[in-house]
Amino acid sequence: MSKLSALALGLLLLPFLGACADPSEAARLAQALDPATPIKEGLALCRTLTDPTQLGQCGVQVLDRKEDLGEGDCVALGQGVWLDECRFNVAERLATQGEVAVAAEICDRIRFSRPCNFHLVREQARLSVDEPPAVAEARIAKFSEVSIAPDAARLFWGERFRSTQLL
């Protein structure tokens, strides 16, 4: 093969070679996401990843393993979309523990505030399916002060109705 042919072949393959992840980076990612890896060590491994999206997703997934995940833990992800994604996860957890008002406050402070609040509203609607309407009404009252979700009651009752149809 001539030098020119080899150079042309190399130039053709270059994009494909660049698309392959560094095996050591892939190994670090796998180790970071391994449930046996301590969270602090997992976050440190995530920080070694070169792709910002992989780094952020890795950090969120590692922190999500933390049983007592709190908003303060999310600071480890720095500022930006991954911090907000982590806070979204915190809000979901708090809501499942009955801390809906606190969860809604967290949702109001992130860039995904409306989807976050509506996710909480929909989950409360699903949880209320077997409850009498008066009890279910108390669930939606928790969202009355959520500025970002003024139509929370409409969404709640619509989702509750849809959930009862699936039973």
mmCIF file of C-alpha atoms in Angstrom:
data_model
loop_
_atom_site.group_PDB
_atom_site.id
_atom_site.type_symbol
_atom_site.label_atom_id
_atom_site.label_comp_id
_atom_site.label_asym_id
_atom_site.label_seq_id
_atom_site.Cartn_x
_atom_site.Cartn_y
_atom_site.Cartn_z
ATOM 1 C CA MET A 1 0.000 0.000 0.000
ATOM 2 C CA SER A 2 1.379 3.388 -0.917
ATOM 3 C CA LYS A 3 1.987 6.068 1.703
ATOM 4 C CA LEU A 4 -0.785 8.124 0.148
ATOM 5 C CA SER A 5 -3.245 5.208 0.350
ATOM 6 C CA ALA A 6 -2.275 4.549 3.956
ATOM 7 C CA LEU A 7 -2.713 8.238 4.792
ATOM 8 C CA ALA A 8 -6.116 8.314 3.073
ATOM 9 C CA LEU A 9 -7.196 5.167 4.933
ATOM 10 C CA GLY A 10 -5.996 6.669 8.207
ATOM 11 C CA LEU A 11 -7.947 9.849 7.568
ATOM 12 C CA LEU A 12 -11.054 7.814 6.789
ATOM 13 C CA LEU A 13 -10.717 5.775 9.993
ATOM 14 C CA LEU A 14 -9.856 8.720 12.237
ATOM 15 C CA PRO A 15 -13.465 9.666 13.081
ATOM 16 C CA PHE A 16 -14.252 6.067 13.969
ATOM 17 C CA LEU A 17 -11.180 5.684 16.149
ATOM 18 C CA GLY A 18 -12.028 8.900 17.960
ATOM 19 C CA ALA A 19 -15.543 7.643 18.618
ATOM 20 C CA CYS A 20 -14.262 4.641 20.546
ATOM 21 C CA ALA A 21 -14.023 5.313 24.237
ATOM 22 C CA ASP A 22 -10.670 5.015 25.929
ATOM 23 C CA PRO A 23 -10.793 1.541 27.505
ATOM 24 C CA SER A 24 -9.329 2.877 30.721
ATOM 25 C CA GLU A 25 -12.011 5.581 30.789
ATOM 26 C CA ALA A 26 -14.715 2.969 30.172
ATOM 27 C CA ALA A 27 -13.280 0.884 33.007
ATOM 28 C CA ARG A 28 -13.310 3.909 35.332
ATOM 29 C CA LEU A 29 -16.931 4.609 34.415
ATOM 30 C CA ALA A 30 -17.897 0.992 35.068
ATOM 31 C CA GLN A 31 -16.100 1.063 38.404
ATOM 32 C CA ALA A 32 -17.730 4.374 39.374
ATOM 33 C CA LEU A 33 -21.196 2.962 38.646
ATOM 34 C CA ASP A 34 -20.535 -0.324 40.427
ATOM 35 C CA PRO A 35 -22.766 -0.422 43.533
ATOM 36 C CA ALA A 36 -19.837 -1.902 45.481
ATOM 37 C CA THR A 37 -17.774 1.250 44.896
ATOM 38 C CA PRO A 38 -18.098 3.746 47.768
ATOM 39 C CA ILE A 39 -19.922 6.912 46.703
ATOM 40 C CA LYS A 40 -16.997 9.240 47.406
ATOM 41 C CA GLU A 41 -14.687 7.054 45.306
ATOM 42 C CA GLY A 42 -17.328 6.771 42.567
ATOM 43 C CA LEU A 43 -17.617 10.554 42.336
ATOM 44 C CA ALA A 44 -13.833 10.860 42.143
ATOM 45 C CA LEU A 45 -13.805 8.357 39.267
ATOM 46 C CA CYS A 46 -16.574 10.273 37.494
ATOM 47 C CA ARG A 47 -14.474 13.449 37.671
ATOM 48 C CA THR A 48 -11.764 11.705 35.631
ATOM 49 C CA LEU A 49 -14.068 11.310 32.615
ATOM 50 C CA THR A 50 -13.302 13.639 29.724
ATOM 51 C CA ASP A 51 -16.784 13.924 28.219
ATOM 52 C CA PRO A 52 -18.796 16.502 30.238
ATOM 53 C CA THR A 53 -22.094 14.710 29.594
ATOM 54 C CA GLN A 54 -20.728 11.351 30.733
ATOM 55 C CA LEU A 55 -19.141 13.028 33.740
ATOM 56 C CA GLY A 56 -22.472 14.591 34.771
ATOM 57 C CA GLN A 57 -24.572 11.503 34.161
ATOM 58 C CA CYS A 58 -22.053 9.411 36.052
ATOM 59 C CA GLY A 59 -22.145 11.755 39.041
ATOM 60 C CA VAL A 60 -25.934 11.796 39.168
ATOM 61 C CA GLN A 61 -26.100 8.004 38.977
ATOM 62 C CA VAL A 62 -23.478 7.564 41.672
ATOM 63 C CA LEU A 63 -25.218 10.005 44.014
ATOM 64 C CA ASP A 64 -28.564 8.369 43.323
ATOM 65 C CA ARG A 65 -27.228 5.257 45.106
ATOM 66 C CA LYS A 66 -26.982 7.258 48.325
ATOM 67 C CA GLU A 67 -29.878 6.242 50.534
ATOM 68 C CA ASP A 68 -30.036 9.551 52.389
ATOM 69 C CA LEU A 69 -29.417 11.718 49.321
ATOM 70 C CA GLY A 70 -29.931 15.363 50.172
ATOM 71 C CA GLU A 71 -29.703 18.618 48.315
ATOM 72 C CA GLY A 72 -26.281 19.313 49.852
ATOM 73 C CA ASP A 73 -24.893 16.166 48.237
ATOM 74 C CA CYS A 74 -25.722 17.544 44.796
ATOM 75 C CA VAL A 75 -23.160 20.339 45.189
ATOM 76 C CA ALA A 76 -20.499 17.740 44.389
ATOM 77 C CA LEU A 77 -21.707 17.937 40.778
ATOM 78 C CA GLY A 78 -20.885 21.632 40.456
ATOM 79 C CA GLN A 79 -23.212 24.136 38.848
ATOM 80 C CA GLY A 80 -25.367 23.454 35.846
ATOM 81 C CA VAL A 81 -27.734 20.885 34.474
ATOM 82 C CA TRP A 82 -26.403 17.943 36.495
ATOM 83 C CA LEU A 83 -26.840 19.813 39.769
ATOM 84 C CA ASP A 84 -30.458 20.415 38.803
ATOM 85 C CA GLU A 85 -30.912 16.796 37.743
ATOM 86 C CA CYS A 86 -29.638 15.682 41.140
ATOM 87 C CA ARG A 87 -31.985 18.103 42.906
ATOM 88 C CA PHE A 88 -34.858 16.694 40.830
ATOM 89 C CA ASN A 89 -33.976 13.243 42.218
ATOM 90 C CA VAL A 90 -33.859 14.648 45.752
ATOM 91 C CA ALA A 91 -37.307 16.191 45.278
ATOM 92 C CA GLU A 92 -38.727 12.883 44.072
ATOM 93 C CA ARG A 93 -37.326 11.068 47.080
ATOM 94 C CA LEU A 94 -38.622 13.632 49.531
ATOM 95 C CA ALA A 95 -42.081 13.446 47.995
ATOM 96 C CA THR A 96 -42.168 9.657 48.378
ATOM 97 C CA GLN A 97 -41.287 10.177 52.046
ATOM 98 C CA GLY A 98 -44.275 12.515 52.459
ATOM 99 C CA GLU A 99 -42.250 15.745 52.317
ATOM 100 C CA VAL A 100 -44.184 17.078 49.325
ATOM 101 C CA ALA A 101 -43.995 20.776 50.253
ATOM 102 C CA VAL A 102 -40.207 20.633 50.678
ATOM 103 C CA ALA A 103 -39.923 18.677 47.419
ATOM 104 C CA ALA A 104 -41.986 21.312 45.588
ATOM 105 C CA GLU A 105 -39.742 24.075 46.985
ATOM 106 C CA ILE A 106 -36.703 22.285 45.576
ATOM 107 C CA CYS A 107 -38.449 21.898 42.225
ATOM 108 C CA ASP A 108 -39.125 25.649 42.162
ATOM 109 C CA ARG A 109 -35.370 26.354 42.375
ATOM 110 C CA ILE A 110 -34.223 24.281 39.408
ATOM 111 C CA ARG A 111 -34.293 24.833 35.659
ATOM 112 C CA PHE A 112 -36.739 21.921 35.267
ATOM 113 C CA SER A 113 -39.134 23.421 37.811
ATOM 114 C CA ARG A 114 -42.389 22.892 35.956
ATOM 115 C CA PRO A 115 -41.701 19.282 34.868
ATOM 116 C CA CYS A 116 -40.357 18.524 38.347
ATOM 117 C CA ASN A 117 -43.470 19.864 40.084
ATOM 118 C CA PHE A 118 -45.769 18.123 37.643
ATOM 119 C CA HIS A 119 -43.920 14.871 38.183
ATOM 120 C CA LEU A 120 -44.592 15.246 41.903
ATOM 121 C CA VAL A 121 -48.259 16.067 41.233
ATOM 122 C CA ARG A 122 -48.690 13.032 38.971
ATOM 123 C CA GLU A 123 -47.074 10.753 41.536
ATOM 124 C CA GLN A 124 -49.376 12.066 44.261
ATOM 125 C CA ALA A 125 -52.337 11.409 41.952
ATOM 126 C CA ARG A 126 -51.217 7.823 41.382
ATOM 127 C CA LEU A 127 -50.793 7.303 45.125
ATOM 128 C CA SER A 128 -54.313 8.583 45.737
ATOM 129 C CA VAL A 129 -56.131 6.150 43.443
ATOM 130 C CA ASP A 130 -57.493 4.016 46.282
ATOM 131 C CA GLU A 131 -58.262 6.965 48.549
ATOM 132 C CA PRO A 132 -61.641 8.670 48.892
ATOM 133 C CA PRO A 133 -61.810 12.034 47.048
ATOM 134 C CA ALA A 134 -61.631 14.039 50.288
ATOM 135 C CA VAL A 135 -58.367 12.364 51.265
ATOM 136 C CA ALA A 136 -57.028 12.786 47.737
ATOM 137 C CA GLU A 137 -57.950 16.474 47.890
ATOM 138 C CA ALA A 138 -55.573 16.871 50.844
ATOM 139 C CA ARG A 139 -52.724 15.629 48.658
ATOM 140 C CA ILE A 140 -53.265 18.332 46.059
ATOM 141 C CA ALA A 141 -53.606 21.020 48.740
ATOM 142 C CA LYS A 142 -49.867 20.621 49.332
ATOM 143 C CA PHE A 143 -49.293 22.184 45.919
ATOM 144 C CA SER A 144 -51.524 25.229 46.421
ATOM 145 C CA GLU A 145 -48.547 27.479 47.136
ATOM 146 C CA VAL A 146 -46.395 26.186 44.300
ATOM 147 C CA SER A 147 -46.125 29.170 42.001
ATOM 148 C CA ILE A 148 -44.782 27.228 39.057
ATOM 149 C CA ALA A 149 -47.712 24.777 39.000
ATOM 150 C CA PRO A 150 -50.899 26.870 39.022
ATOM 151 C CA ASP A 151 -52.786 24.125 37.180
ATOM 152 C CA ALA A 152 -51.652 21.393 39.559
ATOM 153 C CA ALA A 153 -55.203 20.503 40.601
ATOM 154 C CA ARG A 154 -56.303 19.968 36.986
ATOM 155 C CA LEU A 155 -53.285 17.763 36.315
ATOM 156 C CA PHE A 156 -53.798 15.876 39.583
ATOM 157 C CA TRP A 157 -57.433 14.984 38.950
ATOM 158 C CA GLY A 158 -56.786 14.141 35.292
ATOM 159 C CA GLU A 159 -53.910 11.845 36.202
ATOM 160 C CA ARG A 160 -55.921 10.284 39.020
ATOM 161 C CA PHE A 161 -58.753 9.529 36.624
ATOM 162 C CA ARG A 162 -56.370 7.992 34.067
ATOM 163 C CA SER A 163 -54.757 5.883 36.779
ATOM 164 C CA THR A 164 -58.131 4.483 37.860
ATOM 165 C CA GLN A 165 -58.839 3.479 34.247
ATOM 166 C CA LEU A 166 -55.730 1.302 34.194
ATOM 167 C CA LEU A 167 -56.812 -0.816 37.149
#
